[in-house]
Amino acid sequence: MFRTALRNVLAHKTRLLMTVLAVMLGVAFVSGTLVFTNTISQAYQNSSAKGFDQVDVAVRPDHQESKGNTVGKTPELTEELLATSTKVPGAESAIGVVSGFTAIAGKDGKLLGEGWQSAGGNYSGAEDPRYPLTDGRAPRGRGEVLLDTRSAERGGYEVGDTVRISVDGPVLTPRITGIFTTDDGNVAAGGSLALFDTATAQQLFGKKGTYDEIDVRAKAGVSQAALKAELDKALPKGLVETTTGKELADDQAEIISSQMSGFRQMLLVFAGIALFVGTFIIANTFTMLVAQRTKELALLRAVGASRRQVTRSVLIEAFVVGTVAGAAGLVAGIGIGVGLRSLMGVLDATVPDGPLVVSPGTVATAFAVGILITMLAAWLPGRRAAKIPPVAAMSSVHAQATTKSLVLRNTLGALFGGAGVAVVLAATTMEGSDGQAPMGLGAVLLIIGVFILTPLLSRPLIAAAAPVLKVFGVSGKLARQNSVRNPRRTAATASALMIGLTLITGMTVMAGSLQQSIDKMASSALKADYVVSMANGNGLSPDVDTKLRELDDVTAGSPLRNAPSRIDGETEYLTGVNGSAVGELIDLPVEDGTFTVGGTKVVVDADTAESRGWKAGSAFTVHYEDGKAQRLTVAGVYRGNEMISGIMLDNGTLTPHLTDPTDMQVMVRTSDGASDATKDRLEKALGANPAIKVQDKKDLSNEIAKTFTLILNMVYGLLAMAVLVAVLGVVNTLAMSVFERSQEIGMLRAIGLDRKGIKRMVRLESLVISLFGGVLGIGLGVFFGWAAGELLGTRMATYELVLPWARMAVFLLLAATVGVLAALWPARRAARMNMLGAIKSE
């Protein structure tokens, strides 16, 4: 039986090629994902580990939890602690580390590096071993700075040049006194690093006389563990915590691995979709191969082969195909990994250098996926073939689906589909994240149900195309009949395309609806013409609000100043605003009381008020950051949204209790409204700072839209793999169908249907099957998009369903294009068939 199986594989090389390609593409996607993410993760880990070469033990503040009504305050690392760390037995040296956000502008005025990767720190003494100088000297005073080599190269800077820098708003213009090298992972990944002398860094980052961390080097022969033990004895317990350099490197490696895990899982989900679609093709292929060899298998049964042996023979074929596809997919996956790594550089998403990582796990996964998926898909056709009675098979009495099996299939499909719809609808009534898991389960059940029912659905839907097909005469009529002749085969072929279009349509519906709701939110909630914020999301200096309100054309302005507090023993963040102007800058529906902010009067969003049992007139005690308490009164309850929510009070009340006030954003209203000229004036007033964003309502919407567009484009690109696999499925089905109908095609040629008519028949059949899958996919996609939107609408009051009719028309056109392209080779093959040879074939 093993030799027979191998001979069958070699005898049907052409027929199995499409199956190998389908499996190979899925395996390539999986192995390519693993190679790419492992390579990037390893590169970051290696780069990160180098960054801890100069650290044997790190001393950090012990982050204590808030207790009672006291707001937790992080202990400070003082000069005294630095001196103590230097003197402990086994310590060679200790360096106080100060760090914070620092934006560097290139000579073109644009920000160097990514916003969150733009960092600053301190250069300790005349020579800091952490940052070897390649040129120049250490900085001295506020007017001098060092740049890393990569940033200097990108910005075109040299020692002696003046550079524009921003820490929390105002622009500084220090002179570059030196260029240094660093193993910092963020710099290696395209970020930037600017270094000041220690006193300047402490002043700029709001840490006068204190440090974020103390890095201690051990003397020769002293282990990290021994040094840590000495530091634990010398330093005050409960105020600081010590960590060895190895532990820091391991923790960083774990963080990087965790961050890459989400990205890897997302890519693997799409790889799974491609494999799932490929499963239909494999099952289709083996079903047709087994059907074409019915007499052969029956003869094997007649000479003594058991049912298990026949099934095993088919599975051996699948094993060989899966092994070949797994090997080819692994090679292709390594190529995909290399290509994605290169693409990161082309897109300026710089990552650290490192070797290509092809782990044993990746190799094992590639072969396991290829073999298991192929054998799983081939098992049912093999089992079905083994059940055919030998006499019936040898007499060419094909085992048609019985009425009982069709009733069972349709009943099962209806149960799955009905359960799926019910669960999805139930999930839409739930709140936020509570409905995510049920909706996912309902979606899976519904897709399974529709797949099972597809043979039943194919007849009425394809029949609906009959009036159009009549235009093409005999070819059109034959195409329609061929499409419904074997509903199961048509269903399996169309389902592959259906799944891809379901996901694409659903994502498109959600993205369009979200964009509409965000636009509506921005236009309805904001009266301000502009919102000013930092590029990396950090806090702004209060000087920004002061400078903006000094401008003649600014009629109203207010910062949004966040601060922690304790209310009834729980942490609650307060938002400080300019009480006299906030009513001119935002427009939020008031559900109770009035929107009055000033003195001890505050306004609260409806969710917070409901959770705490407050209403207009309620009073509560707040404990501020400095430990002082105050009694506040709720003047009004408003309906918040994703942009504005929480407890708002006047900055005149809040700011005296803050040690280092910072603003998350500043809202501004101008006399001339939003215009390019006004925006330019605001930007110039802030020193044309590359780290500060001045955005109007449209800019805010577009910024959020960029995220959706990027995700959507990624989804389109990743799902293109599933669509490509679906195309192979249509080609495979048509090619084998043409082979199966050789006699029929020969007879059609013999009675007068010319080659053009044969080609047209095959193309129309492909077009009908593809459009059938496209209609099902778009319909399901719209349903899932609506359901997900209903769930999202519980958290976003402005959400409303928007159907992208133009894009859905494009998707339907895509399905039609798939049908036309997939039929090119099978149609040509059918037309070139020798009619006499075809008639005589069995």
Short mmCIF file of N, CA, C and O in Angstrom, two decimals, residues 259-349:
data_model
loop_
_atom_site.label_atom_id
_atom_site.label_comp_id
_atom_site.label_asym_id
_atom_site.label_seq_id
_atom_site.Cartn_x
_atom_site.Cartn_y
_atom_site.Cartn_z
N GLN A 259 6.67 42.08 24.14
CA GLN A 259 6.20 43.06 23.16
C GLN A 259 6.12 42.44 21.77
O GLN A 259 5.18 42.71 21.02
N MET A 260 7.10 41.63 21.42
CA MET A 260 7.10 40.98 20.11
C MET A 260 6.03 39.89 20.04
O MET A 260 5.57 39.55 18.96
N SER A 261 5.63 39.38 21.19
CA SER A 261 4.66 38.29 21.22
C SER A 261 3.33 38.72 20.60
O SER A 261 2.72 37.98 19.83
N GLY A 262 2.87 39.93 20.94
CA GLY A 262 1.61 40.42 20.37
C GLY A 262 1.68 40.56 18.87
O GLY A 262 0.75 40.18 18.15
N PHE A 263 2.81 41.11 18.40
CA PHE A 263 3.00 41.28 16.96
C PHE A 263 3.06 39.92 16.27
O PHE A 263 2.46 39.70 15.21
N ARG A 264 3.78 38.97 16.91
CA ARG A 264 3.90 37.63 16.34
C ARG A 264 2.52 36.96 16.28
O ARG A 264 2.17 36.33 15.28
N GLN A 265 1.74 37.10 17.34
CA GLN A 265 0.42 36.46 17.37
C GLN A 265 -0.49 37.03 16.28
O GLN A 265 -1.25 36.29 15.65
N MET A 266 -0.41 38.35 16.06
CA MET A 266 -1.23 38.96 15.02
C MET A 266 -0.89 38.37 13.65
O MET A 266 -1.77 37.99 12.86
N LEU A 267 0.42 38.27 13.36
CA LEU A 267 0.84 37.72 12.07
C LEU A 267 0.44 36.26 11.95
O LEU A 267 0.02 35.80 10.88
N LEU A 268 0.56 35.52 13.06
CA LEU A 268 0.21 34.10 13.02
C LEU A 268 -1.29 33.89 12.84
O LEU A 268 -1.71 32.88 12.26
N VAL A 269 -2.10 34.82 13.32
CA VAL A 269 -3.55 34.73 13.09
C VAL A 269 -3.84 34.75 11.60
O VAL A 269 -4.63 33.94 11.07
N PHE A 270 -3.18 35.66 10.88
CA PHE A 270 -3.41 35.74 9.45
C PHE A 270 -2.81 34.54 8.72
O PHE A 270 -3.34 34.08 7.72
N ALA A 271 -1.70 34.03 9.25
CA ALA A 271 -1.14 32.80 8.67
C ALA A 271 -2.12 31.65 8.86
O ALA A 271 -2.32 30.83 7.96
N GLY A 272 -2.76 31.61 10.03
CA GLY A 272 -3.76 30.58 10.29
C GLY A 272 -4.94 30.69 9.35
O GLY A 272 -5.50 29.68 8.90
N ILE A 273 -5.33 31.95 9.05
CA ILE A 273 -6.44 32.14 8.10
C ILE A 273 -6.06 31.59 6.73
O ILE A 273 -6.85 30.90 6.07
N ALA A 274 -4.82 31.88 6.30
CA ALA A 274 -4.35 31.37 5.01
C ALA A 274 -4.35 29.84 5.00
O ALA A 274 -4.74 29.21 4.02
N LEU A 275 -3.92 29.25 6.12
CA LEU A 275 -3.91 27.79 6.21
C LEU A 275 -5.32 27.23 6.23
O LEU A 275 -5.60 26.18 5.65
N PHE A 276 -6.22 27.92 6.93
CA PHE A 276 -7.61 27.49 7.00
C PHE A 276 -8.24 27.48 5.61
O PHE A 276 -8.93 26.54 5.22
N VAL A 277 -7.96 28.55 4.85
CA VAL A 277 -8.45 28.63 3.47
C VAL A 277 -7.81 27.52 2.65
O VAL A 277 -8.47 26.86 1.82
N GLY A 278 -6.51 27.28 2.86
CA GLY A 278 -5.82 26.23 2.12
C GLY A 278 -6.38 24.86 2.41
O GLY A 278 -6.35 23.97 1.54
N THR A 279 -6.93 24.67 3.63
CA THR A 279 -7.51 23.37 3.98
C THR A 279 -8.65 22.99 3.05
O THR A 279 -8.81 21.83 2.66
N PHE A 280 -9.46 23.99 2.67
CA PHE A 280 -10.56 23.72 1.74
C PHE A 280 -10.02 23.21 0.40
O PHE A 280 -10.56 22.29 -0.20
N ILE A 281 -8.93 23.83 -0.05
CA ILE A 281 -8.35 23.45 -1.35
C ILE A 281 -7.82 22.02 -1.29
O ILE A 281 -8.04 21.22 -2.20
N ILE A 282 -7.12 21.71 -0.19
CA ILE A 282 -6.55 20.37 -0.05
C ILE A 282 -7.67 19.33 -0.01
O ILE A 282 -7.61 18.30 -0.70
N ALA A 283 -8.71 19.61 0.80
CA ALA A 283 -9.84 18.69 0.89
C ALA A 283 -10.50 18.52 -0.47
O ALA A 283 -10.86 17.41 -0.88
N ASN A 284 -10.67 19.63 -1.20
CA ASN A 284 -11.26 19.59 -2.54
C ASN A 284 -10.42 18.73 -3.48
O ASN A 284 -10.94 17.91 -4.23
N THR A 285 -9.11 18.97 -3.44
CA THR A 285 -8.21 18.25 -4.34
C THR A 285 -8.26 16.75 -4.09
O THR A 285 -8.42 15.96 -5.02
N PHE A 286 -8.15 16.35 -2.83
CA PHE A 286 -8.15 14.93 -2.52
C PHE A 286 -9.52 14.30 -2.77
O PHE A 286 -9.60 13.13 -3.14
N THR A 287 -10.59 15.06 -2.57
CA THR A 287 -11.91 14.55 -2.89
C THR A 287 -12.00 14.20 -4.37
O THR A 287 -12.50 13.13 -4.76
N MET A 288 -11.51 15.12 -5.24
CA MET A 288 -11.57 14.88 -6.68
C MET A 288 -10.61 13.78 -7.11
O MET A 288 -10.91 12.96 -7.97
N LEU A 289 -9.41 13.75 -6.50
CA LEU A 289 -8.44 12.71 -6.84
C LEU A 289 -8.99 11.32 -6.48
O LEU A 289 -8.85 10.37 -7.24
N VAL A 290 -9.60 11.25 -5.30
CA VAL A 290 -10.15 9.97 -4.87
C VAL A 290 -11.31 9.57 -5.76
O VAL A 290 -11.46 8.40 -6.15
N ALA A 291 -12.16 10.56 -6.13
CA ALA A 291 -13.30 10.26 -7.01
C ALA A 291 -12.82 9.74 -8.36
O ALA A 291 -13.42 8.83 -8.95
N GLN A 292 -11.72 10.31 -8.89
CA GLN A 292 -11.20 9.88 -10.19
C GLN A 292 -10.58 8.49 -10.11
O GLN A 292 -10.41 7.83 -11.13
N ARG A 293 -10.22 8.05 -8.91
CA ARG A 293 -9.57 6.74 -8.76
C ARG A 293 -10.50 5.74 -8.09
O ARG A 293 -10.06 4.80 -7.42
N THR A 294 -11.81 5.96 -8.26
CA THR A 294 -12.78 5.10 -7.58
C THR A 294 -12.59 3.64 -7.98
O THR A 294 -12.57 2.74 -7.13
N LYS A 295 -12.42 3.40 -9.30
CA LYS A 295 -12.26 2.01 -9.75
C LYS A 295 -10.96 1.40 -9.21
O LYS A 295 -10.92 0.24 -8.82
N GLU A 296 -9.94 2.20 -9.20
CA GLU A 296 -8.64 1.71 -8.71
C GLU A 296 -8.74 1.30 -7.24
O GLU A 296 -8.26 0.24 -6.84
N LEU A 297 -9.37 2.15 -6.44
CA LEU A 297 -9.51 1.85 -5.02
C LEU A 297 -10.43 0.64 -4.80
O LEU A 297 -10.21 -0.17 -3.91
N ALA A 298 -11.46 0.54 -5.65
CA ALA A 298 -12.36 -0.61 -5.54
C ALA A 298 -11.64 -1.91 -5.88
O ALA A 298 -11.87 -2.96 -5.25
N LEU A 299 -10.74 -1.85 -6.88
CA LEU A 299 -9.96 -3.03 -7.24
C LEU A 299 -9.06 -3.45 -6.08
O LEU A 299 -8.90 -4.64 -5.78
N LEU A 300 -8.47 -2.45 -5.39
CA LEU A 300 -7.65 -2.76 -4.23
C LEU A 300 -8.49 -3.44 -3.15
O LEU A 300 -8.03 -4.39 -2.50
N ARG A 301 -9.72 -2.95 -2.96
CA ARG A 301 -10.62 -3.58 -1.99
C ARG A 301 -10.94 -5.01 -2.42
O ARG A 301 -11.00 -5.93 -1.60
N ALA A 302 -11.15 -5.19 -3.73
CA ALA A 302 -11.55 -6.52 -4.24
C ALA A 302 -10.43 -7.55 -4.07
O ALA A 302 -10.71 -8.74 -3.88
N VAL A 303 -9.16 -7.11 -4.14
CA VAL A 303 -8.05 -8.06 -4.02
C VAL A 303 -7.58 -8.21 -2.58
O VAL A 303 -6.53 -8.79 -2.33
N GLY A 304 -8.32 -7.62 -1.65
CA GLY A 304 -8.03 -7.89 -0.25
C GLY A 304 -7.66 -6.71 0.62
O GLY A 304 -7.47 -6.89 1.83
N ALA A 305 -7.57 -5.50 0.06
CA ALA A 305 -7.23 -4.34 0.89
C ALA A 305 -8.41 -3.97 1.78
O ALA A 305 -9.56 -3.97 1.33
N SER A 306 -8.12 -3.66 3.03
CA SER A 306 -9.19 -3.28 3.95
C SER A 306 -9.51 -1.78 3.83
O SER A 306 -8.79 -1.04 3.18
N ARG A 307 -10.58 -1.39 4.49
CA ARG A 307 -10.94 0.03 4.49
C ARG A 307 -9.82 0.87 5.10
O ARG A 307 -9.49 1.95 4.61
N ARG A 308 -9.24 0.37 6.19
CA ARG A 308 -8.16 1.11 6.84
C ARG A 308 -6.97 1.28 5.91
O ARG A 308 -6.32 2.33 5.88
N GLN A 309 -6.68 0.24 5.13
CA GLN A 309 -5.54 0.33 4.22
C GLN A 309 -5.78 1.34 3.11
O GLN A 309 -4.87 2.07 2.70
N VAL A 310 -7.02 1.40 2.62
CA VAL A 310 -7.35 2.40 1.59
C VAL A 310 -7.23 3.80 2.16
O VAL A 310 -6.63 4.70 1.56
N THR A 311 -7.78 4.00 3.35
CA THR A 311 -7.68 5.31 3.99
C THR A 311 -6.22 5.66 4.26
O THR A 311 -5.77 6.79 4.03
N ARG A 312 -5.45 4.64 4.72
CA ARG A 312 -4.04 4.86 4.99
C ARG A 312 -3.27 5.23 3.73
O ARG A 312 -2.35 6.05 3.75
N SER A 313 -3.67 4.62 2.60
CA SER A 313 -3.02 4.94 1.32
C SER A 313 -3.19 6.42 0.96
O SER A 313 -2.25 7.09 0.54
N VAL A 314 -4.42 6.93 1.16
CA VAL A 314 -4.67 8.34 0.88
C VAL A 314 -3.88 9.23 1.83
O VAL A 314 -3.31 10.27 1.44
N LEU A 315 -3.81 8.83 3.10
CA LEU A 315 -3.07 9.62 4.09
C LEU A 315 -1.57 9.62 3.82
O LEU A 315 -0.88 10.61 4.08
N ILE A 316 -1.05 8.52 3.28
CA ILE A 316 0.37 8.48 2.92
C ILE A 316 0.65 9.48 1.81
O ILE A 316 1.66 10.20 1.83
N GLU A 317 -0.27 9.55 0.82
CA GLU A 317 -0.13 10.55 -0.24
C GLU A 317 -0.11 11.96 0.37
O GLU A 317 0.71 12.81 -0.01
N ALA A 318 -1.02 12.17 1.31
CA ALA A 318 -1.09 13.49 1.96
C ALA A 318 0.19 13.79 2.73
O ALA A 318 0.67 14.92 2.75
N PHE A 319 0.75 12.76 3.37
CA PHE A 319 1.99 12.94 4.12
C PHE A 319 3.14 13.37 3.20
O PHE A 319 3.90 14.28 3.52
N VAL A 320 3.24 12.72 2.05
CA VAL A 320 4.30 13.06 1.09
C VAL A 320 4.11 14.50 0.60
O VAL A 320 5.05 15.29 0.56
N VAL A 321 2.86 14.83 0.22
CA VAL A 321 2.57 16.19 -0.25
C VAL A 321 2.87 17.22 0.84
O VAL A 321 3.49 18.26 0.60
N GLY A 322 2.45 16.92 2.09
CA GLY A 322 2.68 17.84 3.20
C GLY A 322 4.16 18.03 3.51
O GLY A 322 4.60 19.14 3.83
N THR A 323 4.94 16.94 3.39
CA THR A 323 6.38 17.04 3.65
C THR A 323 7.06 17.93 2.61
O THR A 323 7.88 18.81 2.94
N VAL A 324 6.72 17.69 1.34
CA VAL A 324 7.29 18.52 0.26
C VAL A 324 6.88 19.98 0.44
O VAL A 324 7.71 20.90 0.34
N ALA A 325 5.60 20.20 0.73
CA ALA A 325 5.10 21.57 0.90
C ALA A 325 5.73 22.22 2.13
O ALA A 325 6.03 23.42 2.12
N GLY A 326 5.93 21.44 3.21
CA GLY A 326 6.55 21.99 4.41
C GLY A 326 7.98 22.44 4.16
O GLY A 326 8.40 23.51 4.60
N ALA A 327 8.75 21.61 3.42
CA ALA A 327 10.13 21.97 3.11
C ALA A 327 10.19 23.21 2.23
O ALA A 327 10.96 24.15 2.48
N ALA A 328 9.34 23.23 1.19
CA ALA A 328 9.32 24.39 0.29
C ALA A 328 8.84 25.63 1.02
O ALA A 328 9.35 26.74 0.83
N GLY A 329 7.85 25.46 1.92
CA GLY A 329 7.33 26.59 2.68
C GLY A 329 8.35 27.15 3.64
O GLY A 329 8.42 28.36 3.87
N LEU A 330 9.18 26.26 4.23
CA LEU A 330 10.23 26.72 5.15
C LEU A 330 11.25 27.58 4.41
O LEU A 330 11.63 28.66 4.89
N VAL A 331 11.67 27.12 3.23
CA VAL A 331 12.64 27.89 2.44
C VAL A 331 12.03 29.24 2.05
O VAL A 331 12.67 30.29 2.17
N ALA A 332 10.77 29.19 1.57
CA ALA A 332 10.09 30.45 1.19
C ALA A 332 9.91 31.35 2.41
O ALA A 332 10.02 32.58 2.31
N GLY A 333 9.63 30.76 3.59
CA GLY A 333 9.44 31.54 4.81
C GLY A 333 10.70 32.25 5.23
O GLY A 333 10.66 33.39 5.70
N ILE A 334 11.86 31.57 5.08
CA ILE A 334 13.13 32.23 5.39
C ILE A 334 13.32 33.44 4.48
O ILE A 334 13.74 34.51 4.91
N GLY A 335 12.95 33.26 3.19
CA GLY A 335 13.01 34.39 2.26
C GLY A 335 12.09 35.52 2.66
O GLY A 335 12.45 36.70 2.58
N ILE A 336 10.87 35.17 3.14
CA ILE A 336 9.92 36.19 3.60
C ILE A 336 10.49 36.93 4.81
O ILE A 336 10.38 38.16 4.92
N GLY A 337 11.10 36.18 5.74
CA GLY A 337 11.70 36.81 6.93
C GLY A 337 12.78 37.80 6.55
O GLY A 337 12.84 38.91 7.09
N VAL A 338 13.64 37.40 5.61
CA VAL A 338 14.70 38.30 5.14
C VAL A 338 14.09 39.53 4.46
O VAL A 338 14.52 40.67 4.68
N GLY A 339 13.04 39.30 3.66
CA GLY A 339 12.39 40.41 2.95
C GLY A 339 11.74 41.40 3.91
O GLY A 339 11.87 42.62 3.74
N LEU A 340 11.06 40.89 4.95
CA LEU A 340 10.43 41.78 5.93
C LEU A 340 11.47 42.56 6.71
O LEU A 340 11.27 43.73 7.02
N ARG A 341 12.59 41.89 7.01
CA ARG A 341 13.68 42.58 7.73
C ARG A 341 14.23 43.74 6.88
O ARG A 341 14.48 44.83 7.40
N SER A 342 14.38 43.52 5.59
CA SER A 342 14.86 44.57 4.68
C SER A 342 13.82 45.66 4.53
O SER A 342 14.14 46.85 4.44
N LEU A 343 12.53 45.26 4.52
CA LEU A 343 11.45 46.23 4.35
C LEU A 343 11.41 47.21 5.51
O LEU A 343 11.09 48.39 5.33
N MET A 344 11.75 46.74 6.72
CA MET A 344 11.78 47.64 7.89
C MET A 344 12.75 48.79 7.64
O MET A 344 12.48 49.93 8.00
N GLY A 345 13.88 48.48 7.03
CA GLY A 345 14.87 49.52 6.73
C GLY A 345 14.37 50.47 5.67
O GLY A 345 14.57 51.69 5.77
N VAL A 346 13.69 49.94 4.64
CA VAL A 346 13.15 50.78 3.56
C VAL A 346 12.12 51.76 4.11
O VAL A 346 12.03 52.91 3.68
N LEU A 347 11.33 51.30 5.10
CA LEU A 347 10.27 52.14 5.69
C LEU A 347 10.80 53.01 6.82
O LEU A 347 10.03 53.62 7.55
N ASP A 348 12.14 53.08 6.97
CA ASP A 348 12.79 53.89 8.01
C ASP A 348 12.45 53.43 9.42
O ASP A 348 12.62 54.17 10.37
N ALA A 349 11.93 52.20 9.54
CA ALA A 349 11.69 51.64 10.87
C ALA A 349 12.96 50.89 11.28
O ALA A 349 13.03 49.67 11.28
#
